[in-house]
Coordinates of C-alpha atoms in Angstrom, one line a residue:
M1 CA 0.0 0.0 0.0
K2 CA 1.3 3.4 -0.9
F3 CA 0.6 6.0 1.8
L4 CA 1.7 8.8 -0.4
D5 CA -1.7 8.8 -2.2
S6 CA -3.5 9.1 1.2
I7 CA -1.2 11.9 2.3
K8 CA -1.9 13.8 -1.0
S9 CA -5.6 13.2 -0.5
G10 CA -5.5 14.6 3.0
I11 CA -3.6 17.7 1.8
A12 CA -6.2 18.3 -0.9
K13 CA -9.1 17.9 1.5
A14 CA -7.4 20.3 3.9
E15 CA -7.0 22.9 1.1
A16 CA -10.6 22.5 0.1
A17 CA -11.7 22.9 3.7
D18 CA -9.7 26.1 4.0
Q19 CA -11.5 27.4 0.9
N20 CA -14.9 26.5 2.2
L21 CA -14.2 28.0 5.7
N22 CA -13.0 31.2 4.1
A23 CA -16.1 31.3 1.8
V24 CA -18.4 31.0 4.9
T25 CA -16.4 33.7 6.7
A26 CA -16.8 36.0 3.6
I27 CA -20.5 35.5 3.6
F28 CA -20.8 36.5 7.3
S29 CA -18.5 39.5 6.5
E30 CA -20.8 40.5 3.7
L31 CA -23.9 40.1 5.9
N32 CA -22.2 42.2 8.6
A33 CA -21.3 45.0 6.2
E34 CA -24.9 45.4 5.2
L35 CA -26.2 45.0 8.8
S36 CA -23.7 47.7 9.9
D37 CA -24.8 50.0 7.2
Y38 CA -28.5 49.5 8.2
T39 CA -27.7 50.0 11.9
D40 CA -25.3 52.9 11.5
G41 CA -22.4 50.8 12.6
K42 CA -24.0 49.6 15.8
L43 CA -24.7 45.9 15.3
K44 CA -23.2 42.7 13.9
I45 CA -23.8 39.0 13.7
T46 CA -21.4 36.8 15.6
R47 CA -20.8 33.1 15.8
T48 CA -20.1 32.2 19.5
M49 CA -19.9 29.3 21.8
S50 CA -22.7 28.6 24.3
L51 CA -21.8 28.2 27.9
N52 CA -22.4 24.4 27.6
S53 CA -20.0 24.2 24.6
K54 CA -17.3 26.1 26.5
V55 CA -17.6 23.7 29.5
A56 CA -17.5 20.7 27.1
A57 CA -14.5 22.1 25.3
I58 CA -12.6 22.6 28.6
S59 CA -13.3 19.0 29.7
A60 CA -12.3 17.7 26.3
M61 CA -9.1 19.7 26.0
G62 CA -6.5 17.8 24.1
L63 CA -9.0 15.4 22.6
E64 CA -10.4 17.7 19.9
S65 CA -9.3 18.4 16.4
P66 CA -7.6 21.7 15.5
A67 CA -10.7 23.4 14.3
S68 CA -11.2 27.1 14.0
E69 CA -13.2 29.0 16.6
N70 CA -16.1 29.3 14.2
T71 CA -16.4 25.5 13.8
K72 CA -16.7 25.2 17.5
S73 CA -19.4 27.9 17.7
D74 CA -22.9 26.8 18.2
I75 CA -24.9 30.1 18.5
I76 CA -25.5 32.9 16.1
S77 CA -26.1 36.2 18.0
L78 CA -27.0 39.7 17.3
S79 CA -24.2 41.7 19.0
S80 CA -22.9 45.2 19.5
K81 CA -20.0 46.3 17.2
T82 CA -18.7 48.7 19.8
E83 CA -19.2 47.0 23.1
N84 CA -18.8 43.4 24.3
K85 CA -22.5 42.9 24.4
I86 CA -24.8 40.2 23.0
Y87 CA -28.4 41.5 22.4
A88 CA -30.0 38.2 21.5
E89 CA -29.2 34.6 20.4
V90 CA -31.1 34.3 17.2
A91 CA -30.2 30.8 15.9
R92 CA -28.3 27.6 16.6
W93 CA -25.2 27.0 14.4
R94 CA -23.1 23.9 13.6
Q95 CA -20.3 23.8 11.1
H96 CA -18.2 20.8 10.0
V97 CA -14.4 21.3 10.1
S98 CA -14.4 21.0 6.3
G99 CA -16.7 24.1 6.1
F100 CA -19.7 22.2 4.8
P101 CA -22.2 21.0 5.7
C102 CA -23.2 23.7 8.2
M103 CA -26.5 23.8 10.0
L104 CA -28.7 26.8 11.0
S105 CA -31.8 26.4 13.1
F106 CA -34.3 28.9 14.4
E107 CA -38.1 29.2 14.9
G108 CA -38.4 25.4 14.9
R109 CA -36.8 25.0 11.4
E110 CA -33.5 23.5 10.5
Y111 CA -31.5 24.4 7.4
I112 CA -28.7 22.1 6.3
C113 CA -26.3 24.0 4.0
E114 CA -24.3 21.8 1.7
N115 CA -22.7 24.8 -0.2
I116 CA -22.5 28.6 -0.1
E117 CA -25.7 29.1 -2.0
D118 CA -27.6 27.1 0.6
L119 CA -26.0 29.1 3.4
K120 CA -27.0 32.4 1.7
A121 CA -30.6 31.2 1.4
A122 CA -30.7 30.1 5.0
L123 CA -29.2 33.4 6.3
G124 CA -31.8 35.2 4.2
E125 CA -34.5 33.2 5.9
L126 CA -33.0 34.1 9.3
L127 CA -32.8 37.8 8.6
S128 CA -36.4 37.8 7.5
S129 CA -37.6 35.8 10.5
V130 CA -39.7 37.1 13.4
I131 CA -37.0 36.2 16.0
F132 CA -34.4 38.3 14.1
G133 CA -36.8 41.2 13.5
K134 CA -37.7 41.4 17.1
A135 CA -34.1 41.1 18.3
L136 CA -33.0 43.9 15.8
S137 CA -35.9 46.2 16.8
K138 CA -35.1 45.7 20.5
A139 CA -31.4 46.3 20.0
L140 CA -32.0 49.5 18.1
L141 CA -34.1 51.1 20.9

């Protein structure tokens, strides 16, 4: 058995994962630029870890893969751009270390995103949801 083929395959998968992760980050950056314009620079969307996830990460230290902070995140929040303040948790979030699939859930619905187009559509649904509308209105008071 030649292990070199497996090594090359692993490198190719890692490069593809980096591209996918960067594409997801770019979508959130685009969303935040538009949200910032709408809110006069006051608000942004953040991907964060819930308290339970932080506790689990501490107890599993040394056992987990070298994933980025965003793949460890499990909450999407509406946050202040200028203060360290979260106004509302608006969705649940899960992201595979390869970038896709990622999963967004809110208002009893779950969106499994296999690619960037799916993610854009799911984020569009989130932004037009009742939970996000209420959170945004409250944060802008």
